[in-house]
Coordinates of C-alpha atoms in Angstrom, one line a residue:
Chain A
M141 CA -38.8 20.7 2.7
K142 CA -40.2 18.0 5.1
E143 CA -38.1 15.4 3.3
T144 CA -34.8 17.2 3.5
H145 CA -33.3 15.0 6.1
F146 CA -34.4 11.8 4.3
E147 CA -33.2 13.3 0.9
N148 CA -29.8 14.1 2.5
I149 CA -29.2 10.5 3.5
K150 CA -30.4 9.2 0.2
T151 CA -28.3 11.5 -1.9
K152 CA -25.1 11.5 0.2
E153 CA -22.3 10.2 -1.9
S154 CA -21.7 7.1 0.2
S155 CA -24.5 4.6 0.7
L156 CA -26.0 3.6 4.0
P157 CA -24.1 0.3 4.2
E158 CA -21.0 2.2 3.3
R159 CA -21.6 4.6 6.2
T160 CA -22.5 1.7 8.5
A161 CA -19.2 0.1 7.6
E162 CA -17.4 3.4 8.5
Q163 CA -19.2 3.5 11.9
I164 CA -18.2 -0.1 12.6
S165 CA -14.7 0.5 11.6
K166 CA -14.6 3.6 13.9
L167 CA -15.9 1.4 16.7
I168 CA -13.1 -1.1 16.1
V169 CA -10.5 1.7 16.2
E170 CA -11.9 3.5 19.3
Q171 CA -12.4 0.4 21.3
H172 CA -9.0 -1.0 20.3
L173 CA -10.5 -4.3 19.2
T174 CA -8.0 -6.8 17.8
S175 CA -8.1 -10.2 16.1
E176 CA -8.8 -11.7 19.5
D177 CA -12.1 -9.8 19.6
K178 CA -15.4 -11.0 18.3
L179 CA -17.5 -8.2 16.6
P180 CA -20.6 -7.4 18.7
S181 CA -23.7 -9.1 17.4
E182 CA -25.9 -7.8 14.5
F183 CA -28.5 -7.0 17.0
E184 CA -26.2 -5.0 19.3
L185 CA -24.7 -3.1 16.3
A186 CA -28.2 -2.4 15.0
E187 CA -29.2 -0.9 18.4
L188 CA -26.1 1.1 18.7
L189 CA -26.0 2.6 15.2
H190 CA -29.8 3.0 14.8
V191 CA -30.0 1.1 11.5
G192 CA -31.6 -2.1 10.6
R193 CA -30.0 -5.6 10.9
G194 CA -29.9 -6.0 7.2
T195 CA -27.9 -2.8 6.9
I196 CA -25.5 -4.1 9.5
R197 CA -25.2 -7.2 7.5
E198 CA -24.3 -5.2 4.3
G199 CA -21.8 -3.1 6.2
V200 CA -20.2 -6.2 7.6
K201 CA -20.0 -7.6 4.1
L202 CA -18.1 -4.6 3.0
L203 CA -15.6 -4.8 5.8
V204 CA -15.1 -8.5 5.2
A205 CA -14.4 -7.7 1.5
R206 CA -11.7 -5.2 2.7
N207 CA -10.1 -7.6 5.1
V208 CA -11.1 -5.6 8.2
L209 CA -13.4 -8.3 9.6
E210 CA -13.2 -12.1 9.0
I211 CA -15.8 -14.8 9.3
R212 CA -14.5 -17.8 11.3
R213 CA -16.5 -20.9 10.5
G214 CA -18.7 -21.9 13.3
K215 CA -17.4 -19.1 15.5
G216 CA -18.7 -15.8 14.1
T217 CA -17.4 -12.6 12.9
Y218 CA -13.9 -11.4 14.2
I219 CA -11.6 -8.5 13.6
A220 CA -9.0 -9.6 11.0
P221 CA -5.3 -10.1 12.1
N222 CA -4.0 -7.1 10.1
P223 CA -7.3 -5.1 9.6
G224 CA -7.5 -3.3 6.3
E225 CA -4.3 -4.9 4.8
T226 CA -4.9 -6.4 1.3
P227 CA -2.7 -8.7 -0.8
D228 CA -2.3 -6.2 -3.6
P229 CA -2.9 -2.8 -1.9
L230 CA -1.9 -0.6 -4.9
G231 CA -3.8 -2.7 -7.4
F232 CA -0.6 -3.6 -9.4
A233 CA -2.4 -6.5 -10.9
Y234 CA -4.4 -3.9 -13.0
Y235 CA -1.5 -2.1 -14.5
P236 CA -1.3 -2.5 -18.2
D237 CA 2.5 -2.5 -18.5
Q238 CA 3.8 -5.2 -16.1
F239 CA 7.3 -5.0 -17.6
Q240 CA 7.6 -1.3 -16.9
L241 CA 6.0 -1.9 -13.4
A242 CA 8.8 -4.4 -12.7
L243 CA 11.5 -2.0 -13.7
D244 CA 10.1 0.9 -11.8
L245 CA 9.8 -1.4 -8.7
A246 CA 13.4 -2.5 -9.2
E247 CA 14.4 1.1 -9.1
I248 CA 12.6 1.7 -5.8
R249 CA 14.1 -1.4 -4.3
A250 CA 17.6 -0.2 -5.3
Q251 CA 16.9 3.1 -3.5
T252 CA 15.2 1.6 -0.5
E253 CA 16.5 -1.8 0.6
P254 CA 20.1 -0.8 1.1
W255 CA 19.2 1.7 3.9
V256 CA 16.7 -0.9 5.2
A257 CA 19.6 -3.5 5.5
R258 CA 21.8 -0.8 7.2
M259 CA 19.0 0.0 9.7
A260 CA 18.5 -3.7 10.2
A261 CA 22.1 -4.2 11.2
E262 CA 21.9 -1.2 13.6
H263 CA 18.6 -2.3 15.4
A264 CA 18.3 -6.1 15.1
T265 CA 17.8 -8.0 18.3
T266 CA 19.3 -11.5 18.8
E267 CA 15.9 -13.0 18.2
D268 CA 15.5 -11.1 15.0
I269 CA 18.8 -12.5 13.8
R270 CA 17.8 -16.1 14.7
R271 CA 14.6 -15.7 12.6
L272 CA 16.6 -14.1 9.8
R273 CA 19.0 -17.0 9.8
E274 CA 16.2 -19.5 9.5
S275 CA 14.5 -17.6 6.8
C276 CA 17.8 -17.5 4.8
A277 CA 18.2 -21.3 5.3
V278 CA 14.6 -21.8 3.9
V279 CA 15.5 -19.9 0.7
E280 CA 18.7 -21.9 0.4
Q281 CA 16.8 -25.2 0.6
D282 CA 14.6 -24.0 -2.1
I283 CA 17.4 -23.0 -4.4
L284 CA 19.4 -26.2 -3.8
N285 CA 16.4 -28.3 -4.4
E286 CA 15.5 -26.3 -7.5
R287 CA 12.1 -25.2 -6.2
D288 CA 10.6 -21.8 -6.9
H289 CA 12.1 -19.7 -4.1
S290 CA 10.3 -16.4 -4.9
Q291 CA 7.8 -16.4 -2.0
N292 CA 10.5 -17.4 0.6
D293 CA 12.8 -14.8 -1.0
V294 CA 10.2 -12.1 -0.2
L295 CA 9.8 -13.4 3.3
F296 CA 13.7 -13.1 3.7
H297 CA 13.5 -9.5 2.7
V298 CA 10.6 -8.9 5.1
A299 CA 12.5 -10.6 8.0
I300 CA 15.4 -8.1 7.3
A301 CA 12.8 -5.3 7.4
K302 CA 11.5 -6.6 10.7
C303 CA 15.0 -6.1 12.2
T304 CA 14.7 -2.3 11.7
Q305 CA 12.1 -2.1 14.5
N306 CA 10.1 0.2 12.2
M307 CA 6.5 -1.0 12.1
V308 CA 5.9 0.2 8.6
V309 CA 9.1 -1.0 6.7
P310 CA 8.0 -4.7 6.7
K311 CA 4.7 -3.7 5.2
L312 CA 6.5 -1.9 2.3
I313 CA 8.6 -4.8 1.4
P314 CA 5.9 -7.0 -0.1
I315 CA 4.7 -4.0 -2.2
I316 CA 8.0 -3.3 -3.7
T317 CA 8.9 -6.9 -4.2
Y318 CA 5.6 -7.5 -6.0
A319 CA 7.3 -8.1 -9.3
V320 CA 9.8 -10.7 -7.9
T321 CA 7.2 -13.4 -8.4
L322 CA 6.4 -12.3 -11.9
F323 CA 9.8 -12.9 -13.3
V324 CA 11.4 -15.6 -11.1
S325 CA 10.6 -18.3 -13.5
L326 CA 12.4 -16.4 -16.4
T327 CA 15.7 -16.0 -14.3
E328 CA 18.5 -18.4 -14.7
S329 CA 20.5 -20.4 -12.5
R330 CA 23.2 -17.7 -12.3
L331 CA 20.7 -15.6 -10.4
R332 CA 19.9 -18.4 -8.0
M333 CA 23.5 -18.8 -7.1
E334 CA 24.0 -15.1 -6.7
T335 CA 20.9 -15.0 -4.4
L336 CA 22.4 -17.7 -2.2
V337 CA 25.7 -15.9 -1.9
G338 CA 24.1 -12.4 -1.6
H339 CA 21.7 -13.4 1.1
R340 CA 24.4 -15.0 3.2
E341 CA 26.6 -11.9 3.0
I342 CA 23.6 -9.6 4.1
L343 CA 22.7 -12.0 6.9
E344 CA 26.4 -12.1 8.2
A345 CA 26.7 -8.3 8.0
I346 CA 23.4 -7.8 10.0
H347 CA 24.6 -10.5 12.4
D348 CA 27.9 -8.6 12.9
R349 CA 25.8 -5.4 13.4
D350 CA 27.8 -3.9 10.5
G351 CA 25.5 -1.3 9.0
Q352 CA 27.9 -0.2 6.2
R353 CA 28.6 -3.8 5.1
A354 CA 24.9 -4.7 5.2
E355 CA 24.0 -1.7 3.1
K356 CA 26.7 -2.5 0.5
A357 CA 25.8 -6.1 0.3
M358 CA 22.1 -5.4 -0.2
A359 CA 22.9 -2.7 -2.8
Q360 CA 24.9 -5.2 -4.8
H361 CA 22.2 -7.9 -4.4
I362 CA 19.5 -5.6 -5.6
E363 CA 21.6 -4.2 -8.4
Y364 CA 22.4 -7.7 -9.7
N365 CA 18.8 -8.6 -9.7
R366 CA 17.9 -5.3 -11.3
A367 CA 20.4 -5.6 -14.2
L368 CA 19.2 -9.1 -14.9
L369 CA 15.6 -8.0 -14.9
Q370 CA 16.4 -5.1 -17.3
E371 CA 18.0 -7.7 -19.7
I372 CA 15.0 -10.1 -19.5
V373 CA 12.5 -7.2 -19.9
S374 CA 14.5 -5.9 -23.0
K375 CA 14.5 -9.3 -24.5
L376 CA 10.7 -9.9 -23.8
K377 CA 9.8 -6.5 -25.2
Q378 CA 11.7 -7.3 -28.3
E379 CA 10.1 -10.7 -28.7
E380 CA 6.7 -9.0 -28.2
L381 CA 7.5 -6.5 -30.9
S382 CA 8.8 -9.0 -33.4
A383 CA 6.4 -12.0 -32.8
P384 CA 2.6 -12.2 -33.1
K385 CA 1.0 -12.3 -29.8
K386 CA 0.3 -15.8 -28.3
E387 CA -2.2 -16.7 -25.7
D388 CA -0.9 -18.4 -22.5
E389 CA -4.0 -20.0 -21.1
Chain B
M19 CA -17.6 -40.4 -3.7
K20 CA -20.3 -39.2 -6.0
E21 CA -20.4 -36.0 -4.0
T22 CA -16.6 -35.3 -4.2
H23 CA -16.9 -32.5 -6.7
F24 CA -19.6 -30.8 -4.9
E25 CA -17.9 -31.2 -1.5
N26 CA -14.7 -29.6 -3.1
I27 CA -16.5 -26.5 -4.0
K28 CA -18.3 -26.2 -0.7
T29 CA -15.2 -26.7 1.4
K30 CA -12.8 -24.6 -0.7
E31 CA -11.4 -21.8 1.4
S32 CA -12.8 -19.0 -0.7
S33 CA -16.5 -18.7 -1.2
L34 CA -18.3 -18.8 -4.6
P35 CA -18.8 -15.0 -4.7
E36 CA -15.1 -14.7 -3.8
R37 CA -14.0 -16.9 -6.6
T38 CA -16.4 -15.2 -8.9
A39 CA -14.9 -11.8 -8.0
E40 CA -11.4 -13.4 -8.8
Q41 CA -12.7 -14.4 -12.3
I42 CA -14.1 -11.0 -13.0
S43 CA -10.9 -9.4 -11.9
K44 CA -9.0 -11.7 -14.1
L45 CA -11.3 -10.8 -17.0
I46 CA -10.6 -7.1 -16.4
V47 CA -6.8 -7.6 -16.4
E48 CA -6.8 -10.0 -19.5
Q49 CA -9.1 -7.8 -21.7
H50 CA -7.2 -4.6 -20.4
L51 CA -10.5 -3.0 -19.4
T52 CA -10.0 0.6 -18.0
S53 CA -12.3 3.2 -16.3
E54 CA -13.7 3.9 -19.8
D55 CA -15.2 0.5 -20.0
K56 CA -18.4 -0.7 -18.7
L57 CA -18.5 -4.1 -17.0
P58 CA -20.3 -6.7 -19.2
S59 CA -23.9 -7.2 -18.0
E60 CA -24.8 -9.6 -15.1
F61 CA -26.4 -11.9 -17.8
E62 CA -23.3 -12.0 -19.9
L63 CA -21.0 -12.6 -16.9
A64 CA -23.3 -15.3 -15.6
E65 CA -23.1 -17.2 -19.0
L66 CA -19.4 -16.7 -19.2
L67 CA -18.6 -17.9 -15.7
H68 CA -21.3 -20.6 -15.5
V69 CA -22.7 -19.2 -12.3
G70 CA -26.1 -17.7 -11.3
R71 CA -26.9 -13.9 -11.7
G72 CA -27.2 -13.6 -7.8
T73 CA -23.5 -15.0 -7.5
I74 CA -22.5 -12.4 -10.1
R75 CA -24.1 -9.8 -8.1
E76 CA -22.3 -10.8 -4.9
G77 CA -19.0 -11.0 -6.8
V78 CA -19.5 -7.5 -8.1
K79 CA -20.3 -6.2 -4.7
L80 CA -17.0 -7.5 -3.4
L81 CA -15.1 -5.7 -6.2
V82 CA -17.0 -2.5 -5.5
A83 CA -16.0 -2.8 -1.9
R84 CA -12.4 -3.2 -3.0
N85 CA -12.6 -0.3 -5.4
V86 CA -11.9 -2.4 -8.4
L87 CA -15.5 -1.6 -9.9
E88 CA -17.6 1.5 -9.3
I89 CA -21.3 2.0 -9.8
R90 CA -22.1 5.2 -11.8
R91 CA -25.6 6.4 -11.0
G92 CA -28.0 5.9 -13.9
K93 CA -25.0 4.5 -16.1
G94 CA -24.2 1.2 -14.6
T95 CA -21.0 -0.6 -13.3
Y96 CA -17.7 0.5 -14.6
I97 CA -14.1 -0.3 -13.9
A98 CA -12.8 2.1 -11.2
P99 CA -10.2 4.8 -12.3
N100 CA -7.4 3.2 -10.2
P101 CA -8.6 -0.3 -9.7
G102 CA -7.7 -2.0 -6.5
E103 CA -6.4 1.2 -4.9
T104 CA -7.8 2.0 -1.4
P105 CA -7.5 5.2 0.6
D106 CA -5.7 3.4 3.5
P107 CA -4.0 0.4 1.8
L108 CA -2.1 -0.7 4.8
G109 CA -4.8 -0.2 7.3
F110 CA -2.9 2.5 9.3
A111 CA -6.2 3.7 10.9
Y112 CA -6.3 0.4 12.8
Y113 CA -2.8 0.7 14.4
P114 CA -3.0 1.1 18.1
D115 CA 0.0 3.4 18.6
Q116 CA -0.6 6.3 16.1
F117 CA 2.2 8.3 17.7
Q118 CA 4.8 5.7 17.0
L119 CA 3.2 5.1 13.5
A120 CA 3.8 8.8 12.8
L121 CA 7.4 8.6 14.0
D122 CA 8.1 5.4 12.0
L123 CA 6.5 7.1 8.8
A124 CA 8.8 10.2 9.5
E125 CA 11.9 7.9 9.5
I126 CA 10.8 6.4 6.2
R127 CA 10.1 9.8 4.6
A128 CA 13.6 11.0 5.7
Q129 CA 15.1 8.0 3.9
T130 CA 12.9 8.2 0.8
E131 CA 11.9 11.7 -0.1
P132 CA 15.4 13.0 -0.7
W133 CA 16.1 10.6 -3.5
V134 CA 12.6 11.2 -4.9
A135 CA 13.4 14.9 -5.1
R136 CA 16.9 14.1 -6.7
M137 CA 15.2 11.8 -9.3
A138 CA 12.5 14.4 -9.9
A139 CA 15.1 17.0 -10.7
E140 CA 16.7 14.6 -13.1
H141 CA 13.6 13.5 -15.0
A142 CA 11.0 16.3 -14.7
T143 CA 9.4 17.5 -17.9
T144 CA 8.6 21.1 -18.5
E145 CA 4.9 20.3 -18.1
D146 CA 5.7 18.5 -14.7
I147 CA 7.4 21.6 -13.4
R148 CA 4.6 23.8 -14.5
R149 CA 2.2 21.6 -12.5
L150 CA 4.6 21.5 -9.4
R151 CA 4.8 25.3 -9.4
E152 CA 1.0 25.4 -9.4
S153 CA 0.8 22.8 -6.6
C154 CA 3.4 24.9 -4.6
A155 CA 1.3 28.0 -5.0
V156 CA -1.8 26.2 -3.7
V157 CA 0.0 25.3 -0.5
E158 CA 1.3 28.8 -0.1
Q159 CA -2.2 30.2 -0.4
D160 CA -3.4 27.9 2.3
I161 CA -0.6 28.9 4.6
L162 CA -0.9 32.6 3.9
N163 CA -4.7 32.4 4.6
E164 CA -4.1 30.2 7.6
R165 CA -6.1 27.4 6.2
D166 CA -5.2 23.7 7.0
H167 CA -2.7 22.9 4.2
S168 CA -2.2 19.4 5.0
Q169 CA -4.0 17.8 2.0
N170 CA -2.4 20.2 -0.5
D171 CA 1.0 19.6 1.1
V172 CA 0.6 15.8 0.4
L173 CA -0.3 16.8 -3.2
F174 CA 2.8 18.9 -3.5
H175 CA 4.9 15.9 -2.5
V176 CA 2.9 13.6 -5.0
A177 CA 3.6 16.2 -7.7
I178 CA 7.3 15.9 -7.0
A179 CA 7.0 12.1 -7.1
K180 CA 5.4 12.4 -10.5
C181 CA 8.5 14.2 -11.9
T182 CA 10.5 11.0 -11.4
Q183 CA 8.4 9.2 -14.2
N184 CA 8.4 6.1 -12.1
M185 CA 4.8 5.1 -11.9
V186 CA 4.9 3.5 -8.4
V187 CA 6.7 6.4 -6.5
P188 CA 3.6 8.7 -6.6
K189 CA 1.6 5.9 -5.1
L190 CA 3.9 5.5 -2.2
I191 CA 3.8 9.2 -1.2
P192 CA 0.2 9.1 0.2
I193 CA 1.2 6.1 2.2
I194 CA 4.3 7.4 3.9
T195 CA 2.7 10.9 4.4
Y196 CA -0.3 9.4 6.0
A197 CA 0.5 10.8 9.4
V198 CA 0.8 14.4 8.0
T199 CA -2.8 15.1 8.4
L200 CA -2.9 13.6 11.8
F201 CA -0.5 16.1 13.3
V202 CA -0.8 19.3 11.3
S203 CA -3.3 20.8 13.7
L204 CA -0.7 20.5 16.4
T205 CA 2.1 22.2 14.6
E206 CA 2.9 25.7 15.1
S207 CA 3.3 28.7 12.7
R208 CA 7.0 28.2 12.6
L209 CA 6.4 24.9 10.7
R210 CA 4.2 26.7 8.4
M211 CA 6.8 29.3 7.5
E212 CA 9.5 26.6 7.1
T213 CA 7.1 24.7 4.7
L214 CA 6.7 27.8 2.6
V215 CA 10.4 28.4 2.3
G216 CA 11.3 24.7 2.1
H217 CA 8.8 23.9 -0.8
R218 CA 10.1 26.9 -2.7
E219 CA 13.7 25.8 -2.5
I220 CA 12.8 22.2 -3.6
L221 CA 10.7 23.6 -6.5
E222 CA 13.5 25.9 -7.7
A223 CA 16.1 23.1 -7.4
I224 CA 13.9 20.8 -9.5
H225 CA 13.3 23.7 -11.9
D226 CA 17.0 24.1 -12.4
R227 CA 17.4 20.3 -12.8
D228 CA 19.8 20.3 -9.9
G229 CA 19.4 16.9 -8.4
Q230 CA 21.9 17.4 -5.6
R231 CA 20.4 20.6 -4.4
A232 CA 16.8 19.1 -4.6
E233 CA 17.9 16.1 -2.6
K234 CA 19.5 18.3 0.1
A235 CA 16.5 20.8 0.2
M236 CA 14.1 17.8 0.7
A237 CA 16.3 16.3 3.3
Q238 CA 16.3 19.5 5.4
H239 CA 12.5 19.9 4.9
I240 CA 11.8 16.5 6.1
E241 CA 14.3 16.6 8.9
Y242 CA 12.7 19.8 10.2
N243 CA 9.2 18.2 10.0
R244 CA 10.5 15.1 11.8
A245 CA 12.2 16.9 14.6
L246 CA 9.0 18.9 15.3
L247 CA 7.0 15.8 15.2
Q248 CA 9.3 14.0 17.6
E249 CA 8.9 17.0 20.0
I250 CA 5.2 17.0 19.7
V251 CA 4.8 13.3 20.2
S252 CA 7.1 13.3 23.3
K253 CA 4.9 16.0 24.7
L254 CA 1.7 14.2 23.9
K255 CA 3.1 10.9 25.3
Q256 CA 4.0 12.7 28.6
E257 CA 0.6 14.3 28.9
E258 CA -1.1 10.9 28.2
L259 CA 1.0 9.4 31.0
S260 CA 0.4 12.1 33.5
A261 CA -3.3 12.9 32.8
P262 CA -6.3 10.7 33.2
K263 CA -7.6 9.8 29.7
K264 CA -10.4 12.1 28.2
E265 CA -12.8 11.2 25.6
D266 CA -12.7 13.3 22.3
E267 CA -16.2 12.6 21.0

């Protein structure tokens, strides 16, 4: 029975570095540390949390892996700009059926982005609209120069989401537009032209603070994308069924 | 110039363990490995990726931290059940204004969950509805026994999302219901009674495959929650302004 406490620590589901990481993350939250702030030194943390410096180092590694902390070369360990945010937060890359994933995301976009556009028109500041216009121009330049516009396209939709003044909506857009980059190389010039016209129409509706028009324009834009995606996916699925599989790399 | 290649590796933005992690994750995707599958041994991976076993170990640690891999005691390293999914994927815990976060999430729920309920009614299988009924009963038992029902409440909303047959919608629900657990202790018995009645109504509408009724019932349920949340947050903000801050722990 003497060893109960020790046993408890050893058999707890999370490891000591894991619990240390939790404590450090609690510290960040409670002390309202931001990306301006350097993490206290290993020595200070070891004192504060009553664990060894090696454990602190392991805990810090976990938080770096999770994008809560970042190591700035020659400067030390800081809080990350958007702590805890990861590039693929739902692990979409590991989904076995990427075609179905793309279609399911298109369905969510069709239900979501129209109200986002309406809310954007209702709440955008003049500065928001200036940024949106810039973002729209960047996509147009990509399209007119026949460059891949997928990343800037996502940024345009994020810029719309920022107009809502809701702090979570801009974080959801990169999730639900995940598949955009997967299929953009497969889409034809007719989509690029529609994008150009569609984006302009959405932009102007938001500029005019016309919620209904923004909602309708976005609905059309997403529906067009979705129909094309459906067509492409059907074609790809058929090819996959009829042809022997080929390696891409 | 002799050292160029070496320099390249050293100065690349991501570290060697980081790139190793990327390679392992690529392997998981390409070989369609699932949670049934054990990760190849350190030795095999070292051979395959042309790096040392220490580097493999570091790369694996990164993927464990990100919930792509998991270590099963006495069994070895396996692919995680939902690789890449984390409990707080958008890092909400680090947001400085948790009150505003809760309100912003309530706004998103009000725009999202009604169409989820409609789609659930349109696509639910008999088995889905059986599970939903069970989930509803669990929340009711919590409420009737005056236990905290917040976690089971989220599971009920996830069960509705599963009825849609869209694979992403059930993943979004835990994100947008994040704040539910934050405020449930502050809500009064009138919310608990409304929850009981509201959930029943949504369940029966889905059971009857009545999309419109499900949508309306969900809209009412969320709106009720949201109004109460707004009331609570206003009160808390006022208290915070008028009282000196107190420490909770």
